[in-house]
Every structure is written in C-alpha cells, then in structure tokens.
Tab-separated table of C-alpha atoms and ligand atoms in Angstrom:
chain	number	residue	atom	x	y	z
A	1	MET	CA	63.417	103.768	7.132
A	2	ALA	CA	62.833	107.374	9.215
A	3	THR	CA	60.193	109.975	7.235
A	4	CYS	CA	61.989	112.248	6.102
A	5	VAL	CA	61.684	116.610	6.977
A	6	ILE	CA	63.302	118.676	4.594
A	7	LEU	CA	62.853	122.468	5.566
A	8	ALA	CA	63.908	126.048	3.293
A	9	ALA	CA	60.628	127.994	4.165
A	10	GLY	CA	62.871	130.392	5.064
A	11	LYS	CA	63.773	133.417	3.047
A	12	GLY	CA	67.427	133.455	3.089
A	13	THR	CA	67.978	137.318	3.551
A	14	ARG	CA	71.727	137.689	3.416
A	15	MET	CA	71.667	135.475	0.483
A	16	LYS	CA	70.833	139.266	-0.731
A	17	SER	CA	69.720	136.884	-4.310
A	18	PRO	CA	67.267	136.893	-6.350
A	19	LEU	CA	67.096	133.375	-6.934
A	20	PRO	CA	65.935	131.050	-3.427
A	21	LYS	CA	68.391	130.395	-0.524
A	22	VAL	CA	68.385	126.760	-1.565
A	23	LEU	CA	68.167	126.984	-4.528
A	24	HIS	CA	71.802	127.744	-5.154
A	25	GLU	CA	73.959	124.847	-5.757
A	26	LEU	CA	78.114	123.485	-5.343
A	27	GLY	CA	79.408	121.730	-7.610
A	28	GLY	CA	76.900	122.488	-10.034
A	29	LEU	CA	73.690	121.172	-7.794
A	30	SER	CA	70.849	123.154	-5.813
A	31	LEU	CA	71.492	123.217	-1.862
A	32	VAL	CA	68.426	121.594	-0.938
A	33	GLY	CA	69.597	118.486	-4.118
A	34	HIS	CA	72.488	117.603	-1.357
A	35	VAL	CA	71.010	117.362	1.540
A	36	VAL	CA	67.709	115.111	-0.609
A	37	GLN	CA	70.867	113.300	-1.690
A	38	ALA	CA	71.955	112.841	1.716
A	39	ALA	CA	68.737	112.177	2.721
A	40	ALA	CA	67.999	109.738	0.498
A	41	SER	CA	69.163	106.206	2.496
A	42	ILE	CA	67.086	107.138	4.210
A	43	ASP	CA	63.998	108.557	2.258
A	44	ARG	CA	63.097	108.422	-1.461
A	45	SER	CA	60.410	110.782	-1.314
A	46	PRO	CA	61.157	112.629	1.625
A	47	ILE	CA	58.490	116.011	2.493
A	48	LEU	CA	60.381	119.025	1.126
A	49	VAL	CA	59.043	122.395	3.293
A	50	VAL	CA	58.129	125.364	0.996
A	51	GLY	CA	56.910	129.102	1.852
A	52	HIS	CA	59.276	131.803	0.413
A	53	GLN	CA	59.779	131.733	-3.620
A	54	ALA	CA	57.607	127.966	-2.744
A	55	GLU	CA	56.321	127.991	-6.258
A	56	ASP	CA	60.372	128.966	-7.858
A	57	VAL	CA	61.264	125.732	-5.268
A	58	MET	CA	58.963	123.823	-6.160
A	59	GLY	CA	59.477	124.436	-10.185
A	60	ASN	CA	63.089	123.086	-9.431
A	61	ILE	CA	63.513	119.954	-7.314
A	62	ASP	CA	62.654	116.329	-8.327
A	63	ASP	CA	62.215	113.175	-5.920
A	64	VAL	CA	60.653	115.272	-3.338
A	65	ARG	CA	56.668	115.365	-1.557
A	66	PHE	CA	55.496	118.994	-0.757
A	67	ALA	CA	54.799	120.741	2.505
A	68	THR	CA	53.709	124.032	2.663
A	69	GLN	CA	54.409	127.125	5.255
A	70	SER	CA	52.962	130.597	5.253
A	71	PRO	CA	53.452	132.699	6.858
A	72	GLN	CA	57.621	131.270	8.298
A	73	LEU	CA	56.502	130.981	12.618
A	74	GLY	CA	60.053	129.575	12.753
A	75	THR	CA	61.309	125.797	13.004
A	76	GLY	CA	58.655	124.088	15.047
A	77	HIS	CA	56.007	125.408	13.093
A	78	ALA	CA	57.759	124.265	9.633
A	79	VAL	CA	57.511	120.396	10.721
A	80	MET	CA	53.785	121.231	12.176
A	81	MET	CA	52.687	121.613	8.544
A	82	ALA	CA	54.504	117.966	7.591
A	83	MET	CA	52.750	116.366	9.740
A	84	PRO	CA	49.625	115.582	7.631
A	85	GLN	CA	51.207	113.447	5.434
A	86	ILE	CA	52.992	111.543	8.642
A	87	PRO	CA	49.513	110.435	8.596
A	88	ASN	CA	50.979	107.812	12.352
A	89	ASN	CA	53.976	106.604	15.119
A	90	ALA	CA	54.850	104.202	13.239
A	91	GLU	CA	58.610	105.490	11.708
A	92	PRO	CA	60.721	107.427	13.333
A	93	VAL	CA	60.977	110.798	12.315
A	94	LEU	CA	64.409	112.577	10.676
A	95	VAL	CA	64.326	117.053	10.903
A	96	LEU	CA	66.940	117.857	7.781
A	97	PHE	CA	67.943	121.735	7.188
A	98	GLY	CA	67.260	122.588	3.297
A	99	ASP	CA	71.005	124.986	3.652
A	100	THR	CA	72.881	123.015	5.313
A	101	PRO	CA	74.344	120.404	2.041
A	102	LEU	CA	77.596	118.990	3.932
A	103	ILE	CA	75.587	116.719	5.931
A	104	THR	CA	77.219	112.855	4.488
A	105	PRO	CA	73.870	109.371	4.947
A	106	GLU	CA	75.970	107.432	7.610
A	107	THR	CA	76.047	110.773	10.132
A	108	LEU	CA	72.232	111.029	9.010
A	109	GLN	CA	72.014	106.852	9.536
A	110	ASN	CA	73.396	107.070	13.325
A	111	LEU	CA	71.429	109.307	14.234
A	112	VAL	CA	68.372	107.360	13.238
A	113	ALA	CA	69.974	104.750	14.689
A	114	GLN	CA	70.103	106.232	18.344
A	115	ILE	CA	66.591	106.595	18.545
A	116	SER	CA	64.955	103.300	21.452
A	117	MET	CA	62.051	103.770	23.588
A	118	ALA	CA	63.771	105.575	26.726
A	119	GLN	CA	65.640	107.591	24.284
A	120	PRO	CA	62.964	109.221	21.426
A	121	LEU	CA	64.634	111.635	20.531
A	122	ALA	CA	67.883	112.501	18.703
A	123	ILE	CA	69.939	116.258	18.081
A	124	LEU	CA	73.253	116.237	16.480
A	125	ALA	CA	75.164	118.953	18.077
A	126	PHE	CA	78.831	120.465	16.777
A	127	GLU	CA	81.614	122.783	19.097
A	128	THR	CA	82.635	125.284	17.328
A	129	GLY	CA	84.930	128.958	18.605
A	130	GLN	CA	82.084	130.981	17.332
A	131	PRO	CA	78.885	129.831	18.216
A	132	GLY	CA	77.378	133.051	17.413
A	133	ARG	CA	73.518	132.166	16.739
A	134	TYR	CA	73.647	128.599	17.484
A	135	GLY	CA	71.638	127.521	19.130
A	136	ARG	CA	73.339	125.467	22.206
A	137	VAL	CA	72.896	122.574	23.933
A	138	VAL	CA	72.955	122.316	28.041
A	139	VAL	CA	74.373	119.447	28.858
A	140	GLU	CA	74.719	117.836	32.512
A	141	ASN	CA	76.121	114.927	34.068
A	142	GLY	CA	76.803	113.725	30.432
A	143	ASN	CA	72.794	114.255	29.890
A	144	VAL	CA	71.557	116.254	26.861
A	145	GLN	CA	68.954	118.437	29.002
A	146	GLY	CA	68.067	121.642	26.147
A	147	ILE	CA	68.666	123.724	23.514
A	148	VAL	CA	68.833	127.264	24.104
A	149	GLU	CA	68.232	129.833	21.266
A	150	ALA	CA	71.642	132.962	21.162
A	151	LYS	CA	68.725	135.493	21.908
A	152	ASP	CA	67.339	133.564	24.620
A	153	ALA	CA	70.539	133.225	26.041
A	154	THR	CA	71.966	133.855	29.118
A	155	GLU	CA	75.962	134.724	29.379
A	156	GLU	CA	76.159	131.726	31.078
A	157	GLN	CA	74.923	129.778	28.283
A	158	LEU	CA	75.642	131.959	25.414
A	159	ALA	CA	79.139	130.818	26.677
A	160	ILE	CA	78.569	127.339	25.946
A	161	ARG	CA	81.153	125.915	22.978
A	162	LEU	CA	78.538	122.713	21.431
A	163	CYS	CA	75.718	123.828	19.580
A	164	ASN	CA	72.304	122.937	17.741
A	165	ALA	CA	73.107	121.700	14.623
A	166	GLY	CA	69.880	120.902	13.416
A	167	VAL	CA	69.356	118.470	12.739
A	168	MET	CA	67.126	116.671	15.045
A	169	ALA	CA	65.866	111.932	13.943
A	170	GLY	CA	62.532	111.367	16.892
A	171	THR	CA	59.759	108.961	17.323
A	172	GLY	CA	56.890	109.891	15.000
A	173	GLU	CA	55.221	109.341	18.248
A	174	ILE	CA	57.120	111.809	19.940
A	175	PHE	CA	56.230	114.757	16.819
A	176	HIS	CA	53.170	113.528	16.601
A	177	ARG	CA	52.077	114.504	20.335
A	178	LEU	CA	54.832	116.762	21.200
A	179	LEU	CA	54.925	119.309	18.413
A	180	PRO	CA	51.032	120.444	18.751
A	181	LYS	CA	52.558	121.753	22.365
A	182	LEU	CA	55.165	123.694	21.213
A	183	SER	CA	54.504	127.622	22.187
A	184	GLN	CA	55.833	131.221	20.598
A	185	GLN	CA	56.050	132.692	23.713
A	186	ASN	CA	60.397	133.545	23.048
A	187	ALA	CA	62.741	136.480	22.360
A	188	ALA	CA	61.592	135.287	18.387
A	189	GLY	CA	58.249	135.151	18.965
A	190	GLU	CA	58.468	131.253	16.672
A	191	TYR	CA	57.430	128.121	17.175
A	192	TYR	CA	60.891	126.328	18.416
A	193	LEU	CA	61.313	122.816	16.887
A	194	THR	CA	64.778	122.798	20.235
A	195	ASP	CA	61.552	123.653	22.286
A	196	LEU	CA	60.983	119.064	21.934
A	197	VAL	CA	64.359	117.954	24.482
A	198	ALA	CA	63.285	120.248	27.098
A	199	MET	CA	59.225	118.597	26.006
A	200	VAL	CA	61.244	115.256	26.060
A	201	ARG	CA	63.707	115.726	29.292
A	202	ALA	CA	60.090	116.601	31.235
A	203	GLU	CA	58.603	113.299	31.135
A	204	GLY	CA	61.744	111.592	32.079
A	205	LEU	CA	63.144	110.468	28.833
A	206	GLN	CA	66.227	110.720	28.003
A	207	VAL	CA	67.670	113.068	24.779
A	208	ALA	CA	70.721	111.283	23.225
A	209	TYR	CA	72.731	113.260	20.976
A	210	SER	CA	76.135	112.638	18.286
A	211	LEU	CA	78.597	115.274	17.168
A	212	ALA	CA	79.681	116.376	14.061
A	213	HIS	CA	82.102	118.333	12.330
A	214	GLU	CA	81.874	121.824	12.299
A	215	GLU	CA	81.885	121.071	8.333
A	216	GLU	CA	79.768	118.969	7.683
A	217	VAL	CA	76.809	120.720	9.536
A	218	ALA	CA	77.935	124.113	8.885
A	219	GLY	CA	75.102	125.818	6.853
A	220	VAL	CA	75.192	128.538	4.454
A	221	ASN	CA	73.606	131.920	4.968
A	222	SER	CA	75.343	134.090	2.338
A	223	GLN	CA	77.005	134.462	-0.677
A	224	HIS	CA	80.428	134.016	1.334
A	225	GLU	CA	79.603	131.008	3.457
A	226	LEU	CA	78.530	129.102	0.083
A	227	SER	CA	82.293	130.151	-1.470
A	228	LEU	CA	83.357	128.766	1.117
A	229	ARG	CA	80.327	125.174	1.538
A	230	GLU	CA	81.464	124.385	-2.119
A	231	ALA	CA	85.833	125.241	-0.786
A	232	THR	CA	84.658	122.584	1.034
A	233	PHE	CA	82.855	120.732	-0.811
A	234	GLN	CA	85.673	120.810	-3.742
A	235	LYS	CA	87.981	119.174	-1.583
A	236	ARG	CA	85.653	116.635	-0.660
A	237	ARG	CA	84.775	115.611	-4.274
A	238	ARG	CA	88.860	115.743	-5.080
A	239	GLY	CA	89.292	113.223	-2.190
A	240	GLU	CA	86.477	111.000	-2.974
A	241	LEU	CA	88.341	110.774	-6.765
A	242	MET	CA	92.364	110.508	-5.939
A	243	ASP	CA	90.944	106.966	-3.753
A	244	ARG	CA	88.969	105.783	-5.706
A	245	GLY	CA	92.493	106.166	-8.209
A	246	VAL	CA	92.592	109.033	-10.179
A	247	GLN	CA	95.663	110.649	-10.647
A	248	MET	CA	95.648	114.500	-9.743
A	249	PRO	CA	98.500	115.918	-8.502
A	250	HIS	CA	97.356	119.944	-8.478
A	251	PRO	CA	94.288	118.771	-6.843
A	252	GLU	CA	93.684	122.665	-5.541
A	253	THR	CA	93.260	123.314	-9.206
A	254	VAL	CA	90.584	120.986	-10.019
A	255	PHE	CA	86.857	122.826	-9.974
A	256	LEU	CA	84.967	119.012	-9.836
A	257	SER	CA	80.992	118.332	-10.394
A	258	HIS	CA	78.655	117.116	-7.783
A	259	ASP	CA	78.494	114.067	-10.563
A	260	THR	CA	82.195	113.438	-11.938
A	261	ASP	CA	82.533	110.555	-12.576
A	262	LEU	CA	86.001	110.217	-14.103
A	263	PRO	CA	87.517	105.576	-13.082
A	264	ALA	CA	90.232	104.801	-11.312
A	265	GLY	CA	93.593	104.796	-13.608
A	266	SER	CA	92.324	108.690	-14.965
A	267	LEU	CA	94.943	111.900	-14.389
A	268	VAL	CA	93.703	115.459	-14.408
A	269	GLU	CA	96.183	118.416	-14.484
A	270	ALA	CA	95.376	121.411	-12.840
A	271	HIS	CA	93.767	123.612	-14.216
A	272	CYS	CA	90.487	121.820	-15.162
A	273	VAL	CA	87.035	122.471	-13.855
A	274	PHE	CA	84.157	119.788	-14.507
A	275	ALA	CA	80.793	121.621	-14.979
A	276	PRO	CA	77.705	118.447	-14.569
A	277	GLY	CA	76.880	115.486	-16.443
A	278	VAL	CA	81.644	114.815	-17.253
A	279	ARG	CA	82.084	110.365	-17.270
A	280	ALA	CA	84.098	107.951	-18.075
A	281	HIS	CA	83.939	104.350	-19.380
A	282	GLY	CA	87.713	104.035	-18.854
A	283	ALA	CA	90.191	105.666	-17.966
A	284	VAL	CA	91.052	109.070	-19.883
A	285	THR	CA	94.067	111.880	-19.002
A	286	ILE	CA	92.501	114.884	-19.235
A	287	ARG	CA	95.377	117.929	-19.293
A	288	ALA	CA	95.853	120.776	-18.146
A	289	PHE	CA	93.166	124.430	-18.938
A	290	SER	CA	90.438	122.118	-20.157
A	291	HIS	CA	86.738	122.624	-19.348
A	292	LEU	CA	84.621	119.795	-19.746
A	293	GLU	CA	80.926	119.847	-19.231
A	294	GLY	CA	77.702	116.914	-20.678
A	295	ALA	CA	80.710	114.952	-22.155
A	296	GLU	CA	81.238	111.491	-22.463
A	297	LEU	CA	84.925	109.478	-22.293
A	298	SER	CA	85.569	106.175	-23.222
A	299	GLU	CA	89.106	104.026	-22.380
A	300	GLY	CA	91.960	105.811	-23.842
A	301	CYS	CA	90.611	109.954	-24.369
A	302	VAL	CA	93.098	112.475	-23.964
A	303	VAL	CA	91.619	116.232	-23.576
A	304	GLY	CA	93.901	119.307	-24.466
A	305	PRO	CA	95.035	121.342	-23.195
A	306	TYR	CA	93.073	123.391	-23.011
A	307	ALA	CA	90.385	121.450	-25.077
A	308	ARG	CA	86.466	123.236	-24.277
A	309	LEU	CA	84.289	119.499	-24.246
A	310	ARG	CA	80.487	120.771	-24.699
A	311	PRO	CA	77.688	119.347	-23.428
A	312	GLY	CA	76.627	116.255	-26.139
A	313	THR	CA	79.900	115.809	-26.990
A	314	VAL	CA	80.678	111.464	-26.735
A	315	LEU	CA	84.948	109.858	-27.904
A	316	GLY	CA	85.110	106.694	-29.431
A	317	PRO	CA	88.617	104.984	-27.267
A	318	LYS	CA	91.548	106.839	-27.684
A	319	VAL	CA	90.358	109.880	-29.521
A	320	ARG	CA	91.782	112.430	-28.947
A	321	ILE	CA	90.859	116.252	-28.832
A	322	GLY	CA	93.473	118.566	-28.896
A	323	ASN	CA	94.954	122.852	-27.983
A	324	PHE	CA	92.185	125.283	-28.938
A	325	VAL	CA	89.609	122.760	-28.905
A	326	GLU	CA	86.418	123.074	-28.988
A	327	THR	CA	83.441	119.767	-30.044
A	328	LYS	CA	79.049	120.405	-29.156
A	329	LYS	CA	76.899	117.345	-29.583
A	330	ALA	CA	80.495	115.526	-31.735
A	331	VAL	CA	79.905	112.071	-31.236
A	332	VAL	CA	84.157	110.994	-32.504
A	333	GLY	CA	84.833	107.291	-33.156
A	334	GLN	CA	88.158	105.268	-32.116
A	335	GLY	CA	90.863	105.829	-32.033
A	336	SER	CA	90.193	109.498	-34.434
A	337	LYS	CA	91.630	112.734	-33.761
A	338	ILE	CA	90.988	117.203	-34.037
A	339	ASN	CA	94.250	117.735	-31.885
A	340	HIS	CA	94.267	122.341	-33.182
A	341	LEU	CA	92.543	124.894	-33.075
A	342	SER	CA	88.958	123.442	-34.234
A	343	TYR	CA	84.780	123.970	-33.546
A	344	VAL	CA	83.345	120.060	-34.514
A	345	GLY	CA	79.708	120.950	-33.677
A	346	ASP	CA	76.329	119.263	-34.469
A	347	ALA	CA	78.813	116.179	-35.918
A	348	SER	CA	79.641	112.764	-36.875
A	349	VAL	CA	82.493	111.632	-36.447
A	350	GLY	CA	83.820	107.877	-38.038
A	351	GLN	CA	86.288	105.692	-36.938
A	352	HIS	CA	90.494	107.616	-37.048
A	353	VAL	CA	89.755	110.271	-38.800
A	354	ASN	CA	92.414	113.206	-38.837
A	355	ILE	CA	90.761	116.020	-38.476
A	356	GLY	CA	93.705	118.636	-40.120
A	357	ALA	CA	94.481	122.000	-38.061
A	358	GLY	CA	91.682	124.681	-37.553
A	359	THR	CA	88.899	123.236	-39.292
A	360	ILE	CA	85.983	123.931	-38.258
A	361	THR	CA	82.341	122.793	-38.963
A	362	CYS	CA	79.314	125.710	-39.833
A	363	ASN	CA	76.596	124.178	-38.104
A	364	TYR	CA	74.701	127.288	-37.965
A	365	ASP	CA	72.859	129.264	-40.692
A	366	GLY	CA	71.093	132.026	-38.254
A	367	TYR	CA	68.528	129.973	-37.950
A	368	ASN	CA	69.189	126.411	-37.937
A	369	LYS	CA	71.620	124.005	-36.577
A	370	HIS	CA	72.565	121.758	-39.490
A	371	GLN	CA	74.483	118.221	-39.160
A	372	THR	CA	78.009	117.044	-40.450
A	373	ILE	CA	78.496	113.533	-41.109
A	374	ILE	CA	82.671	112.515	-41.712
A	375	GLY	CA	83.383	108.546	-42.837
A	376	ASP	CA	85.762	106.685	-41.381
A	377	GLY	CA	89.315	106.796	-41.632
A	378	VAL	CA	88.222	110.519	-43.949
A	379	PHE	CA	91.269	112.629	-43.550
A	380	ILE	CA	90.212	116.396	-43.107
A	381	GLY	CA	93.246	118.604	-44.669
A	382	SER	CA	93.871	122.165	-42.212
A	383	ASP	CA	91.435	125.233	-42.325
A	384	THR	CA	88.757	123.194	-44.105
A	385	LEU	CA	85.051	125.025	-43.541
A	386	LEU	CA	82.817	122.614	-43.608
A	387	VAL	CA	79.594	123.776	-44.793
A	388	ALA	CA	76.482	121.197	-42.789
A	389	PRO	CA	74.689	120.182	-43.715
A	390	ILE	CA	77.056	118.039	-45.115
A	391	HIS	CA	78.671	114.228	-45.781
A	392	VAL	CA	82.770	113.801	-46.474
A	393	GLY	CA	82.209	109.586	-47.362
A	394	GLN	CA	84.878	107.512	-45.796
A	395	GLY	CA	88.446	107.127	-46.698
A	396	SER	CA	87.977	110.553	-49.214
A	397	TYR	CA	90.624	113.748	-48.360
A	398	THR	CA	89.732	117.599	-48.484
A	399	GLY	CA	92.129	119.999	-48.975
A	400	SER	CA	93.649	122.334	-46.894
A	401	GLY	CA	91.557	125.680	-47.624
A	402	SER	CA	88.675	124.071	-49.211
A	403	VAL	CA	85.556	124.711	-47.878
A	404	LEU	CA	82.925	122.059	-48.767
A	405	SER	CA	79.159	122.914	-48.998
A	406	ASP	CA	78.400	119.353	-50.719
A	407	ASP	CA	78.979	115.931	-50.335
A	408	VAL	CA	81.960	114.393	-50.986
A	409	PRO	CA	81.753	111.081	-52.377
A	410	ALA	CA	83.885	107.957	-50.197
A	411	ASP	CA	88.103	107.662	-51.803
A	412	SER	CA	88.046	110.763	-53.520
A	413	LEU	CA	90.072	114.920	-53.007
A	414	ALA	CA	88.089	117.514	-52.585
A	415	LEU	CA	89.572	120.817	-53.111
A	416	THR	CA	87.736	123.805	-53.505
A	417	ARG	CA	91.085	125.952	-54.253
A	418	PRO	CA	91.600	129.544	-56.552
A	419	ALA	CA	94.436	128.668	-58.318
A	420	ARG	CA	97.741	130.601	-58.433
A	421	GLN	CA	98.591	133.769	-59.311
A	422	ILE	CA	101.960	134.836	-58.943
A	423	PHE	CA	102.984	138.387	-60.681
A	424	GLU	CA	106.841	137.710	-61.117
A	425	GLY	CA	109.484	140.894	-59.678
A	426	TRP	CA	106.383	142.576	-58.420
A	427	ALA	CA	107.108	143.132	-54.756
A	428	ASP	CA	110.467	144.763	-56.286
A	429	ARG	CA	108.275	146.811	-58.691
A	430	PHE	CA	105.924	148.448	-55.549
A	431	ARG	CA	109.166	148.596	-52.514
A	432	SER	CA	110.808	151.663	-55.340
A	433	LYS	CA	107.432	152.732	-55.638
A	434	GLN	CA	107.062	153.615	-52.744
A	435	ALA	CA	110.634	154.907	-52.114
A	436	LYS	CA	109.798	157.411	-54.459
A	437	GLU	CA	106.356	158.257	-52.888
B	1	UD1	C1	68.488	126.823	13.651
B	1	UD1	C2	68.216	126.548	15.048
B	1	UD1	C3	68.745	126.201	16.606
B	1	UD1	C4	70.438	125.832	15.204
B	1	UD1	C5	70.753	126.578	13.637
B	1	UD1	C6	71.951	125.818	11.945
B	1	UD1	C7	65.655	126.239	15.938
B	1	UD1	C8	64.853	127.166	16.869
B	1	UD1	N1	66.658	126.919	15.692
B	1	UD1	O1	68.399	128.742	14.060
B	1	UD1	O2	68.855	125.809	17.888
B	1	UD1	O3	71.772	125.559	16.203
B	1	UD1	O4	69.196	126.562	13.239
B	1	UD1	O5	72.188	126.405	11.867
B	1	UD1	O6	65.424	125.671	15.748
B	1	UD1	N2	62.842	127.039	8.168
B	1	UD1	C9	61.152	127.091	7.809
B	1	UD1	N3	60.181	127.810	8.515
B	1	UD1	C10	59.967	128.606	9.305
B	1	UD1	C11	61.938	128.770	9.367
B	1	UD1	C12	62.866	128.337	9.428
B	1	UD1	O7	61.475	126.370	6.477
B	1	UD1	O8	59.498	129.489	9.691
B	1	UD1	C13	64.181	126.603	7.687
B	1	UD1	C14	65.129	127.682	7.907
B	1	UD1	O9	64.363	127.682	5.498
B	1	UD1	C15	66.304	127.481	6.927
B	1	UD1	C16	66.079	126.200	9.019
B	1	UD1	O10	64.763	125.998	8.733
B	1	UD1	O11	66.214	126.326	6.193
B	1	UD1	C17	66.965	127.267	9.798
B	1	UD1	O12	66.354	128.026	10.006
B	1	UD1	P1	66.660	129.580	9.999
B	1	UD1	O13	65.748	130.727	10.479
B	1	UD1	O14	68.507	129.431	9.977
B	1	UD1	O15	67.052	129.101	11.631
B	1	UD1	P2	68.324	129.678	13.318
B	1	UD1	O16	68.123	130.745	13.452
B	1	UD1	O17	69.598	129.477	12.326
B	2	MG	MG1	70.208	129.669	10.152
C-alpha cells in the first residue's frame, strides 16, 4: 500500500537515559515496536532511520530494514537517507516518528488513502491548547499552505492551535523530486521535512490534512511524557479487553501488556499486573494482586489472590493456583491444585494432583536447575520439600513435612519424619527451674 519510513535517529536528550529513546517501553513493547506494529497493515518491512545509538536500536528491533543517518541534519534529511531503498515512484511513502507510539493503523490507512494526483501530499494535524514547540499548520480558506516550525514562527503564527503531528504521506514522485530541494535556511539550520508542504503548494497542488486526537499523536520526549503515554496505552488496552467481554471491575488498577490475550468471560480482579506473554485459551479468573508473565492458561483456571506465575507456566483446564504461590517453568495438568504458599519450578505436575500448603520444589543446587515430575492423582502433603531431580509416581502420597530426595514409586506413601519424642512433665520442671533463678 505504501513504503513506511520511521524516523528514529534523534538523540532523545530529554529522556536523560542511557537507553535509546525509542527502546523505552509501553506495555512491555518498545516505542518503535508500537510504531512498527501500527504500520504493519501498510508495510510489513518498513525502513527505520537510525543514527544516535544506532547499534543498540538495530539489535533490538525486528521486521524492519535500516537506513543510517549520520550526522542528524533534520527530519527531511532523515527521510533522504531512506530514499535509496525506495527505488521508484510507484508506491506512496508514509513517514512516521519512532517516538509516537499510540498512532493507530486506521489513522495511517486513512491518511494514505487521501493521496491523489491533485493532492499528492497529506499531513496529520491535531488541535491543542498547548501548541508549545510543535510545528504550526497554516490553513487559508480551508487549504493547507504550509507548516511553520515554532522556532521560525511569527507571534501571529505561534497563536495557531492546529499543529503538525509529524505523520506525512505523499506520492513517491513528490518525495523523490522535492526532498533534494530542501534547504537548511531556517532557525534550526536543519532540513525540515515540513517544508515539503509549501513546495507542493508552490506547484499549485493541494495538500490534504486530517485531524487526529491529541492523545493519539502525542510523542515521548521525557520520562514524564513516557508515563503519560503509558497511562493512555493502558486505558486503551483495558477498553479493548472489556469490549471483548473480559470483566474488570476496577480497570484503573489492572496493568496489561501489549500482547495480553484473555478471552470473553474472563474476570480480572483489582491490582493485577500482566507482563508480556500471557495468554488464556478459555475464560479464566485472575483474583486480586496477582502478577503473571509468560504464562499460558486454559479454560476454567483460577489464579490468586496474590499469585505469581512466571515464564514457562502452562496450566491445564480448571487448575487452581492460590495465594502466595509462585510457579516457573511448570506444566500443571487438568484439575490440579496448588492453593497455598508454595514454589513449583522446573516441574511437570500431572492431572488432579493436590499440592499441600508450603510445598517447595528444591530445583537449584547452585549450579544447575533440576526437574520435578509428579504423576497424575498424587497427593503432596503440606510442607513437603521435593529435592530435584525427583519423580513422584502416580497415585502416591507424601507425608506432611517430608524432605524427599529420591523417586517415589506409584501408589505408595513416602514419609521422612523424625520419630516423635515425649518427655512427660518436662514443661513443668522447666518453668519451676526458671522461676527459682
Ligand atoms: C517535528 C516536526 C514538527 C512537529 C513535531 C511533532 C519537523 C521539522 N518538525 O518537530 O512540525 O510538530 O515533530 O512531534 O519535522 N529525527 C531523525 N533525524 C533527525 C531529526 C529527527 O531521525 O535529524 C527523528 C527523531 O528521532 C524523531 C523525529 O524525527 O523520532 C522527530 O524529530 P524531533 O527532533 O522530535 O522533531 P520536532 O522538533 O519535535
Ligand atoms: Mg519531537
């Protein structure tokens, strides 16, 4: 549909961070990752223009082609660096910024759809009460005449509230022919991409503009702005899940990742955090104060309150994970329960297993991680320590408080419990002795 060029060569000074600006994350996905996703319906392999910390950026983003801009001489110059990879005029070009993560595919598609022979350039604008440093869009009689950067604007132009969002679409022909004619004769001494607007007008052609909501086109320039964009992103994702039929009585306390995938009929109670990689294959219940990451859940699972599912957790249908339970690389079969105060890691748990309170898989010896395998129908007594590697055969029981370091045969009882010792009258004697001293 169009070739996308995403600009990400700038320095991001105001982030005050060693991480390149576009690698900061919203909902567990980098800013530029969001932009690449939004652009995917238009171009599956956009051109990413990198410059500052180029290697860091290049090492952390997939599904793009790269162009390098060094030194960084402005947004127009950045697009010039991508043009050798756009050899002909056949396709339109869509320019986006890598630090504007909330832009939607619909907005981009609509902008590209506006381009025609008579109207070979289209820009995205927004109205704001605080136009600050944004470029001002000058409109006369309904026609866009140009974009004036704040640094170059007159007092009168600074009062304009219609601003340039930074997204621009045009015919390949316009970009190929006009970009080389940009000049650096302006307050910043840069090649402004925005100068294309006046150049197209000077040829007697029209420039289209569409209006976006300020929230959608807001960029990230500081840690504070990053947190504001995160809030908008969360609001949007919660809305999407609720629209799909996920019940969320306290949405403002639930934090989702870009890829959190829960089906209709699921319930998410207050104060839950979904790090990346969580997906449920059927309706599930996540009770309050749970933290999930890289976990796969099946129909009817109930997790929490206060549960922590770590990466590699795979829960079969109707599994229950209760309070203060941590799982990691644990495959748990249908109907099994781990309800209280347990750690189950590097483990395979069969179906209809009951794991008693305070059970720990001792999976780590300081050097290696070892597997715990628990067969179907096993009953693990409370406070059992399973020293891995260990296999607990199907249908067996383990006695409460046992420390087990060898395999347990099927249908047996395994018990390691010191013999009980009773000293009759000992307590009375002890108290009298203490009273005399
Ligand atoms: C730009 C627009 C302004 C618009 C605003 C919206 C120009 C000249 N101005 O201004 O009209 O209102 O965005 O946010 O286009 N970049 C490069 N190489 C460069 C310079 C910038 O790749 O040499 C990249 C940056 O990494 C960033 C994007 O381009 O992703 C925008 O650059 P920035 O410096 O933030 O432009 P603004 O001054 O904000
Ligand atoms: Mg900017």
